mmCIF file of C-alpha atoms in Angstrom:
data_model
loop_
_atom_site.group_PDB
_atom_site.id
_atom_site.type_symbol
_atom_site.label_atom_id
_atom_site.label_comp_id
_atom_site.label_asym_id
_atom_site.label_seq_id
_atom_site.Cartn_x
_atom_site.Cartn_y
_atom_site.Cartn_z
ATOM 1 C CA UNK V 1 -61.462 -1.849 -70.059
ATOM 2 C CA UNK V 2 -58.072 0.330 -70.123
ATOM 3 C CA UNK V 3 -59.127 2.337 -67.748
ATOM 4 C CA UNK V 4 -60.343 -0.555 -65.407
ATOM 5 C CA UNK V 5 -56.932 -1.856 -65.948
ATOM 6 C CA UNK V 6 -55.440 1.108 -65.052
ATOM 7 C CA UNK V 7 -57.685 1.719 -61.833
ATOM 8 C CA UNK V 8 -56.609 -1.737 -60.892
ATOM 9 C CA UNK V 9 -52.912 -1.053 -61.716
ATOM 10 C CA UNK V 10 -53.014 2.021 -59.249
ATOM 11 C CA UNK V 11 -54.788 0.412 -56.317
ATOM 12 C CA UNK V 12 -51.777 -2.334 -56.615
ATOM 13 C CA UNK V 13 -49.234 0.325 -56.645
ATOM 14 C CA UNK V 14 -50.798 1.855 -53.857
ATOM 15 C CA UNK V 15 -51.291 -1.208 -51.650
ATOM 16 C CA UNK V 16 -47.165 -2.003 -52.789
ATOM 17 C CA UNK V 17 -46.766 1.441 -50.925
ATOM 18 C CA UNK V 18 -48.792 0.777 -48.248
ATOM 19 C CA UNK V 19 -47.210 -2.545 -47.641
ATOM 20 C CA UNK V 20 -43.444 -0.965 -48.089
ATOM 21 C CA UNK V 21 -44.850 2.232 -45.560
ATOM 22 C CA UNK V 22 -45.976 -0.956 -43.187
ATOM 23 C CA UNK V 23 -42.295 -2.902 -43.656
ATOM 24 C CA UNK V 24 -40.387 0.168 -43.037
ATOM 25 C CA UNK V 25 -42.167 1.273 -40.042
ATOM 26 C CA UNK V 26 -42.095 -2.182 -38.652
ATOM 27 C CA UNK V 27 -38.131 -1.790 -39.466
ATOM 28 C CA UNK V 28 -37.869 1.353 -37.649
ATOM 29 C CA UNK V 29 -39.732 -0.208 -34.768
ATOM 30 C CA UNK V 30 -37.525 -3.421 -34.315
ATOM 31 C CA UNK V 31 -34.679 -0.721 -34.540
ATOM 32 C CA UNK V 32 -35.876 1.493 -31.893
ATOM 33 C CA UNK V 33 -36.948 -1.779 -30.090
ATOM 34 C CA UNK V 34 -33.252 -3.039 -30.036
ATOM 35 C CA UNK V 35 -31.543 0.233 -29.339
ATOM 36 C CA UNK V 36 -33.329 0.426 -26.665
ATOM 37 C CA UNK V 37 -32.960 -3.326 -24.895
ATOM 38 C CA UNK V 38 -29.292 -2.508 -25.455
ATOM 39 C CA UNK V 39 -28.921 1.025 -23.635
ATOM 40 C CA UNK V 40 -31.303 -1.215 -20.854
ATOM 41 C CA UNK V 41 -28.649 -3.670 -20.876
ATOM 42 C CA UNK V 42 -25.988 -1.402 -20.733
ATOM 43 C CA UNK V 43 -27.541 0.899 -17.949
ATOM 44 C CA UNK V 44 -28.315 -2.949 -15.987
ATOM 45 C CA UNK V 45 -24.728 -4.267 -16.663
ATOM 46 C CA UNK V 46 -23.339 -0.560 -15.122
ATOM 47 C CA UNK V 47 -25.858 -0.403 -12.350
ATOM 48 C CA UNK V 48 -24.614 -4.175 -11.409
ATOM 49 C CA UNK V 49 -20.796 -3.028 -11.391
ATOM 50 C CA UNK V 50 -21.767 0.159 -9.603
ATOM 51 C CA UNK V 51 -23.333 -2.208 -7.207
ATOM 52 C CA UNK V 52 -20.647 -4.872 -7.076
ATOM 53 C CA UNK V 53 -18.019 -2.090 -6.546
ATOM 54 C CA UNK V 54 -19.555 -0.471 -3.748
ATOM 55 C CA UNK V 55 -20.003 -4.050 -1.778
ATOM 56 C CA UNK V 56 -16.488 -4.526 -2.762
ATOM 57 C CA UNK V 57 -15.384 -1.518 -0.742
ATOM 58 C CA UNK V 58 -17.705 -2.415 2.087
ATOM 59 C CA UNK V 59 -15.833 -5.289 2.202
ATOM 60 C CA UNK V 60 -12.491 -3.795 2.214
ATOM 61 C CA UNK V 61 -13.200 -1.762 4.946
ATOM 62 C CA UNK V 62 -14.563 -5.162 6.362
ATOM 63 C CA UNK V 63 -11.144 -6.542 6.200
ATOM 64 C CA UNK V 64 -9.369 -3.508 7.600
ATOM 65 C CA UNK V 65 -11.828 -4.370 10.993
ATOM 66 C CA UNK V 66 -10.281 -7.919 10.738
ATOM 67 C CA UNK V 67 -7.060 -6.439 11.236
ATOM 68 C CA UNK V 68 -8.265 -4.295 13.779
ATOM 69 C CA UNK V 69 -9.484 -7.237 15.509
ATOM 70 C CA UNK V 70 -6.134 -9.403 15.194
ATOM 71 C CA UNK V 71 -4.203 -6.742 16.561
ATOM 72 C CA UNK V 72 -6.215 -5.982 19.563
ATOM 73 C CA UNK V 73 -6.614 -9.978 20.248
ATOM 74 C CA UNK V 74 -2.679 -10.095 19.405
ATOM 75 C CA UNK V 75 -2.650 -6.942 22.458
ATOM 76 C CA UNK V 76 -4.708 -8.745 25.195
ATOM 77 C CA UNK V 77 -2.910 -11.917 24.833
ATOM 78 C CA UNK V 78 0.919 -10.340 25.114
ATOM 79 C CA UNK V 79 0.489 -6.750 25.462
ATOM 80 C CA UNK V 80 4.700 -6.035 25.701
ATOM 81 C CA UNK V 81 5.560 -7.872 23.096
ATOM 82 C CA UNK V 82 5.704 -8.695 18.966
ATOM 83 C CA UNK V 83 7.411 -11.419 16.780
ATOM 84 C CA UNK V 84 6.858 -13.878 14.113
ATOM 85 C CA UNK V 85 4.354 -16.404 16.279
ATOM 86 C CA UNK V 86 1.592 -13.886 16.166
ATOM 87 C CA UNK V 87 -1.438 -14.627 14.280
ATOM 88 C CA UNK V 88 -1.301 -11.068 12.688
ATOM 89 C CA UNK V 89 2.049 -11.946 11.112
ATOM 90 C CA UNK V 90 0.183 -14.784 9.056
ATOM 91 C CA UNK V 91 1.186 -14.593 5.077
ATOM 92 C CA UNK V 92 -2.108 -16.569 4.028
ATOM 93 C CA UNK V 93 -4.736 -14.750 5.727
ATOM 94 C CA UNK V 94 -7.466 -15.158 3.125
ATOM 95 C CA UNK V 95 -11.324 -15.560 4.157
ATOM 96 C CA UNK V 96 -13.801 -16.635 1.478
ATOM 97 C CA UNK V 97 -16.651 -14.646 0.802
ATOM 98 C CA UNK V 98 -19.623 -15.525 -1.579
ATOM 99 C CA UNK V 99 -18.528 -14.408 -4.963
ATOM 100 C CA UNK V 100 -14.877 -13.991 -3.924
ATOM 101 C CA UNK V 101 -12.206 -13.507 -1.323
ATOM 102 C CA UNK V 102 -10.506 -11.105 1.175
ATOM 103 C CA UNK V 103 -6.718 -11.370 1.314
ATOM 104 C CA UNK V 104 -5.041 -9.791 4.417
ATOM 105 C CA UNK V 105 -1.735 -8.556 4.663
ATOM 106 C CA UNK V 106 -0.480 -6.951 8.430
ATOM 107 C CA UNK V 107 3.401 -5.355 8.157
ATOM 108 C CA UNK V 108 4.997 -3.761 11.466
ATOM 109 C CA UNK V 109 6.019 -0.579 10.744
ATOM 110 C CA UNK V 110 8.939 -0.645 13.047
ATOM 111 C CA UNK V 111 10.945 -3.121 11.311
ATOM 112 C CA UNK V 112 12.115 -0.545 8.841
ATOM 113 C CA UNK V 113 13.969 2.874 10.254
ATOM 114 C CA UNK V 114 11.763 6.024 10.019
ATOM 115 C CA UNK V 115 12.437 8.703 7.433
ATOM 116 C CA UNK V 116 10.831 11.257 9.679
ATOM 117 C CA UNK V 117 13.591 10.792 12.409
ATOM 118 C CA UNK V 118 16.012 12.488 9.786
ATOM 119 C CA UNK V 119 13.322 15.843 9.247
ATOM 120 C CA UNK V 120 14.059 17.208 12.711
ATOM 121 C CA UNK V 121 17.352 17.588 14.647
ATOM 122 C CA UNK V 122 18.384 13.945 15.034
ATOM 123 C CA UNK V 123 21.699 12.664 14.135
ATOM 124 C CA UNK V 124 22.512 12.351 9.955
ATOM 125 C CA UNK V 125 24.932 10.055 10.745
ATOM 126 C CA UNK V 126 22.231 6.831 10.387
ATOM 127 C CA UNK V 127 21.031 8.593 7.056
ATOM 128 C CA UNK V 128 24.420 8.614 5.620
ATOM 129 C CA UNK V 129 25.086 4.784 6.563
ATOM 130 C CA UNK V 130 21.466 3.720 5.180
ATOM 131 C CA UNK V 131 22.719 5.433 2.025
ATOM 132 C CA UNK V 132 25.831 3.841 2.135
ATOM 133 C CA UNK V 133 24.406 0.599 2.505
ATOM 134 C CA UNK V 134 21.965 1.227 -0.227
ATOM 135 C CA UNK V 135 24.191 2.605 -3.112
ATOM 136 C CA UNK V 136 22.519 5.801 -3.061
ATOM 137 C CA UNK V 137 23.848 9.413 -3.565
ATOM 138 C CA UNK V 138 23.786 11.208 -0.058
ATOM 139 C CA UNK V 139 22.222 14.362 -1.556
ATOM 140 C CA UNK V 140 18.899 13.450 -0.638
ATOM 141 C CA UNK V 141 19.700 13.934 3.202
ATOM 142 C CA UNK V 142 20.356 17.406 3.175
ATOM 143 C CA UNK V 143 17.080 17.791 0.514
ATOM 144 C CA UNK V 144 14.794 15.701 2.808
ATOM 145 C CA UNK V 145 15.635 18.400 5.685
ATOM 146 C CA UNK V 146 14.778 21.445 3.627
ATOM 147 C CA UNK V 147 11.668 19.980 2.576
ATOM 148 C CA UNK V 148 10.471 19.093 5.801
ATOM 149 C CA UNK V 149 11.903 22.494 8.134
ATOM 150 C CA UNK V 150 9.579 25.547 8.161
ATOM 151 C CA UNK V 151 12.773 28.016 6.919
ATOM 152 C CA UNK V 152 14.182 29.064 3.423
ATOM 153 C CA UNK V 153 17.362 28.573 4.720
ATOM 154 C CA UNK V 154 18.803 25.338 2.399
ATOM 155 C CA UNK V 155 21.447 23.113 3.559
ATOM 156 C CA UNK V 156 24.609 22.867 1.928
ATOM 157 C CA UNK V 157 23.628 20.259 -0.407
ATOM 158 C CA UNK V 158 19.589 20.915 0.159
ATOM 159 C CA UNK V 159 16.823 22.905 -1.914
ATOM 160 C CA UNK V 160 14.166 25.122 -0.316
ATOM 161 C CA UNK V 161 11.523 26.690 -2.171
ATOM 162 C CA UNK V 162 13.104 28.923 -4.791
ATOM 163 C CA UNK V 163 14.436 25.378 -6.494
ATOM 164 C CA UNK V 164 11.270 23.822 -6.642
ATOM 165 C CA UNK V 165 9.016 26.784 -7.676
ATOM 166 C CA UNK V 166 11.447 27.161 -10.774
ATOM 167 C CA UNK V 167 10.725 23.583 -12.089
ATOM 168 C CA UNK V 168 8.544 23.703 -15.158
ATOM 169 C CA UNK V 169 5.756 22.119 -12.899
ATOM 170 C CA UNK V 170 6.399 24.360 -9.933
ATOM 171 C CA UNK V 171 5.700 23.545 -6.184
ATOM 172 C CA UNK V 172 6.629 24.421 -2.463
ATOM 173 C CA UNK V 173 8.203 22.273 0.022
ATOM 174 C CA UNK V 174 5.910 20.694 2.492
ATOM 175 C CA UNK V 175 7.475 22.355 5.600
ATOM 176 C CA UNK V 176 6.361 19.318 7.820
ATOM 177 C CA UNK V 177 7.078 15.731 8.257
ATOM 178 C CA UNK V 178 6.180 13.639 5.289
ATOM 179 C CA UNK V 179 2.671 12.156 5.289
ATOM 180 C CA UNK V 180 3.339 9.031 2.715
ATOM 181 C CA UNK V 181 6.480 7.771 1.602
ATOM 182 C CA UNK V 182 5.875 8.635 -1.822
ATOM 183 C CA UNK V 183 6.484 12.235 -1.255
ATOM 184 C CA UNK V 184 10.118 11.369 -1.219
ATOM 185 C CA UNK V 185 9.927 11.485 -5.041
ATOM 186 C CA UNK V 186 9.439 15.241 -4.813
ATOM 187 C CA UNK V 187 13.229 15.290 -3.648
ATOM 188 C CA UNK V 188 15.290 17.529 -6.080
ATOM 189 C CA UNK V 189 17.877 14.616 -6.661
ATOM 190 C CA UNK V 190 15.495 11.793 -5.875
ATOM 191 C CA UNK V 191 14.886 9.181 -8.817
ATOM 192 C CA UNK V 192 13.007 6.164 -9.424
ATOM 193 C CA UNK V 193 15.507 3.842 -8.946
ATOM 194 C CA UNK V 194 16.871 5.641 -5.764
ATOM 195 C CA UNK V 195 13.322 5.684 -4.733
ATOM 196 C CA UNK V 196 12.885 1.858 -4.874
ATOM 197 C CA UNK V 197 15.694 1.395 -3.021
ATOM 198 C CA UNK V 198 15.152 3.629 0.013
ATOM 199 C CA UNK V 199 11.353 2.777 0.108
ATOM 200 C CA UNK V 200 12.323 -0.861 0.541
ATOM 201 C CA UNK V 201 14.461 0.312 3.838
ATOM 202 C CA UNK V 202 12.396 3.064 5.869
ATOM 203 C CA UNK V 203 8.914 4.020 6.184
ATOM 204 C CA UNK V 204 7.303 7.439 6.976
ATOM 205 C CA UNK V 205 5.462 7.523 10.126
ATOM 206 C CA UNK V 206 4.299 10.938 12.113
ATOM 207 C CA UNK V 207 7.011 10.822 14.877
ATOM 208 C CA UNK V 208 10.259 10.966 15.346
ATOM 209 C CA UNK V 209 13.170 7.951 16.066
ATOM 210 C CA UNK V 210 10.626 4.547 17.397
ATOM 211 C CA UNK V 211 12.794 1.049 18.294
ATOM 212 C CA UNK V 212 13.304 -0.632 15.991
ATOM 213 C CA UNK V 213 11.520 -4.512 16.569
ATOM 214 C CA UNK V 214 14.260 -7.034 16.534
ATOM 215 C CA UNK V 215 11.415 -9.793 16.503
ATOM 216 C CA UNK V 216 10.496 -8.645 12.861
ATOM 217 C CA UNK V 217 13.078 -6.409 11.362
ATOM 218 C CA UNK V 218 14.752 -7.847 8.004
ATOM 219 C CA UNK V 219 18.348 -8.682 6.958
ATOM 220 C CA UNK V 220 19.030 -4.800 5.719
ATOM 221 C CA UNK V 221 17.420 -3.533 9.074
ATOM 222 C CA UNK V 222 19.844 -5.916 11.170
ATOM 223 C CA UNK V 223 22.552 -4.682 8.710
ATOM 224 C CA UNK V 224 21.886 -1.095 9.780
ATOM 225 C CA UNK V 225 21.780 -1.753 13.670
ATOM 226 C CA UNK V 226 25.552 -3.982 13.009
ATOM 227 C CA UNK V 227 27.461 -2.294 10.458
ATOM 228 C CA UNK V 228 30.445 -4.687 10.461
ATOM 229 C CA UNK V 229 28.049 -7.806 9.456
ATOM 230 C CA UNK V 230 28.282 -9.681 6.308
ATOM 231 C CA UNK V 231 24.654 -9.812 4.648
ATOM 232 C CA UNK V 232 25.118 -13.865 5.302
ATOM 233 C CA UNK V 233 25.421 -13.136 8.863
ATOM 234 C CA UNK V 234 22.489 -10.923 8.691
ATOM 235 C CA UNK V 235 20.648 -13.446 6.832
ATOM 236 C CA UNK V 236 21.474 -16.085 9.293
ATOM 237 C CA UNK V 237 20.562 -13.672 12.375
ATOM 238 C CA UNK V 238 16.818 -13.084 10.708
ATOM 239 C CA UNK V 239 16.466 -16.984 10.153
ATOM 240 C CA UNK V 240 17.979 -18.057 13.600
ATOM 241 C CA UNK V 241 15.407 -15.708 15.594
ATOM 242 C CA UNK V 242 12.439 -16.862 13.442
ATOM 243 C CA UNK V 243 13.248 -20.471 14.360
ATOM 244 C CA UNK V 244 13.108 -19.225 17.552
ATOM 245 C CA UNK V 245 10.082 -17.688 17.418
ATOM 246 C CA UNK V 246 11.647 -14.348 18.259
ATOM 247 C CA UNK V 247 13.237 -13.007 21.652
ATOM 248 C CA UNK V 248 11.942 -11.960 24.807
ATOM 249 C CA UNK V 249 14.235 -9.523 25.081
ATOM 250 C CA UNK V 250 16.217 -6.888 23.178
ATOM 251 C CA UNK V 251 19.507 -8.538 25.137
ATOM 252 C CA UNK V 252 18.550 -12.352 24.037
ATOM 253 C CA UNK V 253 18.814 -11.355 20.539
ATOM 254 C CA UNK V 254 22.257 -9.268 20.494
ATOM 255 C CA UNK V 255 23.353 -12.363 22.198
ATOM 256 C CA UNK V 256 23.708 -14.332 19.080
ATOM 257 C CA UNK V 257 26.815 -15.475 18.278
ATOM 258 C CA UNK V 258 27.030 -13.441 15.319
ATOM 259 C CA UNK V 259 27.360 -9.993 16.897
ATOM 260 C CA UNK V 260 29.927 -11.437 18.974
ATOM 261 C CA UNK V 261 32.893 -8.610 18.769
ATOM 262 C CA UNK V 262 30.866 -6.502 16.610
ATOM 263 C CA UNK V 263 30.423 -2.293 17.261
ATOM 264 C CA UNK V 264 26.778 -1.883 17.349
ATOM 265 C CA UNK V 265 25.043 1.219 16.134
ATOM 266 C CA UNK V 266 23.283 4.080 18.431
ATOM 267 C CA UNK V 267 19.647 2.782 17.159
ATOM 268 C CA UNK V 268 17.118 2.027 19.780
ATOM 269 C CA UNK V 269 16.090 -1.285 19.664
ATOM 270 C CA UNK V 270 12.588 -2.829 21.423
ATOM 271 C CA UNK V 271 10.329 -6.099 21.166
ATOM 272 C CA UNK V 272 7.106 -4.344 20.803
ATOM 273 C CA UNK V 273 5.562 -2.692 17.807
ATOM 274 C CA UNK V 274 2.941 0.331 17.635
ATOM 275 C CA UNK V 275 2.786 1.103 13.994
ATOM 276 C CA UNK V 276 1.032 -1.296 11.234
ATOM 277 C CA UNK V 277 0.502 -0.817 7.903
ATOM 278 C CA UNK V 278 -2.444 -2.966 6.765
ATOM 279 C CA UNK V 279 -2.935 -4.048 2.811
ATOM 280 C CA UNK V 280 -6.469 -5.685 2.207
ATOM 281 C CA UNK V 281 -7.224 -6.906 -1.824
ATOM 282 C CA UNK V 282 -10.716 -7.851 -1.979
ATOM 283 C CA UNK V 283 -11.898 -9.685 -5.308
ATOM 284 C CA UNK V 284 -15.295 -9.519 -5.813
ATOM 285 C CA UNK V 285 -17.399 -11.038 -8.956
ATOM 286 C CA UNK V 286 -16.037 -8.685 -11.397
ATOM 287 C CA UNK V 287 -14.200 -6.211 -9.192
ATOM 288 C CA UNK V 288 -10.723 -6.381 -7.626
ATOM 289 C CA UNK V 289 -10.574 -3.514 -4.530
ATOM 290 C CA UNK V 290 -7.413 -2.272 -2.885
ATOM 291 C CA UNK V 291 -7.718 -0.612 0.649
ATOM 292 C CA UNK V 292 -3.925 0.447 2.762
ATOM 293 C CA UNK V 293 -4.198 1.829 5.443
ATOM 294 C CA UNK V 294 -1.712 2.843 8.680
ATOM 295 C CA UNK V 295 -3.048 2.071 12.285
ATOM 296 C CA UNK V 296 -1.729 2.881 15.614
ATOM 297 C CA UNK V 297 -1.887 0.504 18.662
ATOM 298 C CA UNK V 298 -1.344 2.672 21.633
ATOM 299 C CA UNK V 299 0.991 0.526 23.609
ATOM 300 C CA UNK V 300 -0.314 1.073 27.038
ATOM 301 C CA UNK V 301 -3.841 0.466 26.228
ATOM 302 C CA UNK V 302 -3.788 -1.418 22.947
ATOM 303 C CA UNK V 303 -6.616 1.121 21.775
ATOM 304 C CA UNK V 304 -5.972 1.321 17.895
ATOM 305 C CA UNK V 305 -6.556 4.111 15.789
ATOM 306 C CA UNK V 306 -6.549 4.994 11.991
ATOM 307 C CA UNK V 307 -4.007 7.109 11.038
ATOM 308 C CA UNK V 308 -4.502 7.217 7.094
ATOM 309 C CA UNK V 309 -6.274 5.190 4.377
ATOM 310 C CA UNK V 310 -6.103 4.860 0.878
ATOM 311 C CA UNK V 311 -8.316 3.161 -1.275
ATOM 312 C CA UNK V 312 -7.401 1.819 -5.118
ATOM 313 C CA UNK V 313 -3.571 1.907 -5.110
ATOM 314 C CA UNK V 314 -2.573 -1.862 -6.548
ATOM 315 C CA UNK V 315 0.225 -3.780 -4.871
ATOM 316 C CA UNK V 316 1.951 -6.986 -4.454
ATOM 317 C CA UNK V 317 0.589 -9.326 -1.648
ATOM 318 C CA UNK V 318 3.197 -11.393 -0.372
ATOM 319 C CA UNK V 319 3.303 -15.034 -1.483
ATOM 320 C CA UNK V 320 2.962 -17.711 1.546
ATOM 321 C CA UNK V 321 5.950 -19.220 2.780
ATOM 322 C CA UNK V 322 7.269 -22.879 2.045
ATOM 323 C CA UNK V 323 6.064 -23.753 5.373
ATOM 324 C CA UNK V 324 3.023 -22.339 5.267
ATOM 325 C CA UNK V 325 1.909 -24.002 2.177
ATOM 326 C CA UNK V 326 2.737 -27.538 3.860
ATOM 327 C CA UNK V 327 0.687 -26.557 6.975
#
C-alpha cells in the first residue's frame, strides 16, 4: 500500500511539473506573441508616418507649383506691373486637401534692399543710412565687403580669413555674394539682435542693385528712399498706396504730398518685380512640412525658375488682415 501511495504521489508530482512547464510555455508564447505584435504595430506606425511625410512633401512641392502658376498668370494679365491687388499677394491662400491643408505665402523680394549690392563696388552710403536707421554699429558693412570679396586685404574695419580661421570653430570667408541671408551671422561683429533687425529690412539676391518696387515696399524701405520722412508719414504713404491699389508709375508714387519738399535718395525705383520668396506650410494628418523657395521671373518673357529651395525650416505665416477676414 505504501508503495502504491508513493507511486500515486510521484505521478501527481510529475503531472504538476508538466502542468507548470505547459503554463511556462504558454506564458512564453503569449509574451513572444505580444512582443511580435507590438513590434509589428510600431513598424506599421513608422511606415505609415514615413508614407504620410512623403505625401506631405509632395503636397509642399505642389504648393510651390501653385505659386508658380499664380505668378505666371499675373505676368500674363499685367506683365510690367506688380502691386497690392495682385492675387499672389493675398494672405489667405489656403488650399484644403483630404487630411489637411496647404498654406501659401508669396512675398515680393524687391520690397527690400538687396544686401549683395554692397558686396561689390556700390556706394556704402546707403548701407550706412540703413545701419543708422536700424540703430546698428556700422562695423558689419566693412566686414560684409571682406567676407564676399576674393582678396585677403581687409577693409579699415573689416576682417579676412586670418580672423575667422583663428576662432574656436574656424571657417573661411565665402569670397562670393551671399546665397542666404543667414550668412550674415558669420560676420565678426554680427550679434543675434543685430541680425534680427537687419534681416527684417534686407534680402539676399544673386545680383547687384535692384529697383525697389514702390507698390510693395514697407514703411521701413520708404524711410530709406526718403531719409527725412517721419515714421508716421511713411506709414501714411503705405496706407494711401494700398487704398489706391498701387501706382502705375514711380512718378505718381513720388507725387504723394508726404514727399513734398523732401530730399530723396539715389535708390532706383520701379513698379515691377522679378524675385519672389515662396513659403509653403503643409498640415497633413500627423505631419507638418515647411518649404521655402526663391523664384525668379524673367521680366521680359515671364519664364519662372527656382533659384534655391529649402525644406523643414519652420517659419510663421502672416495672419490674414482684418479686411481679408471680413470679405
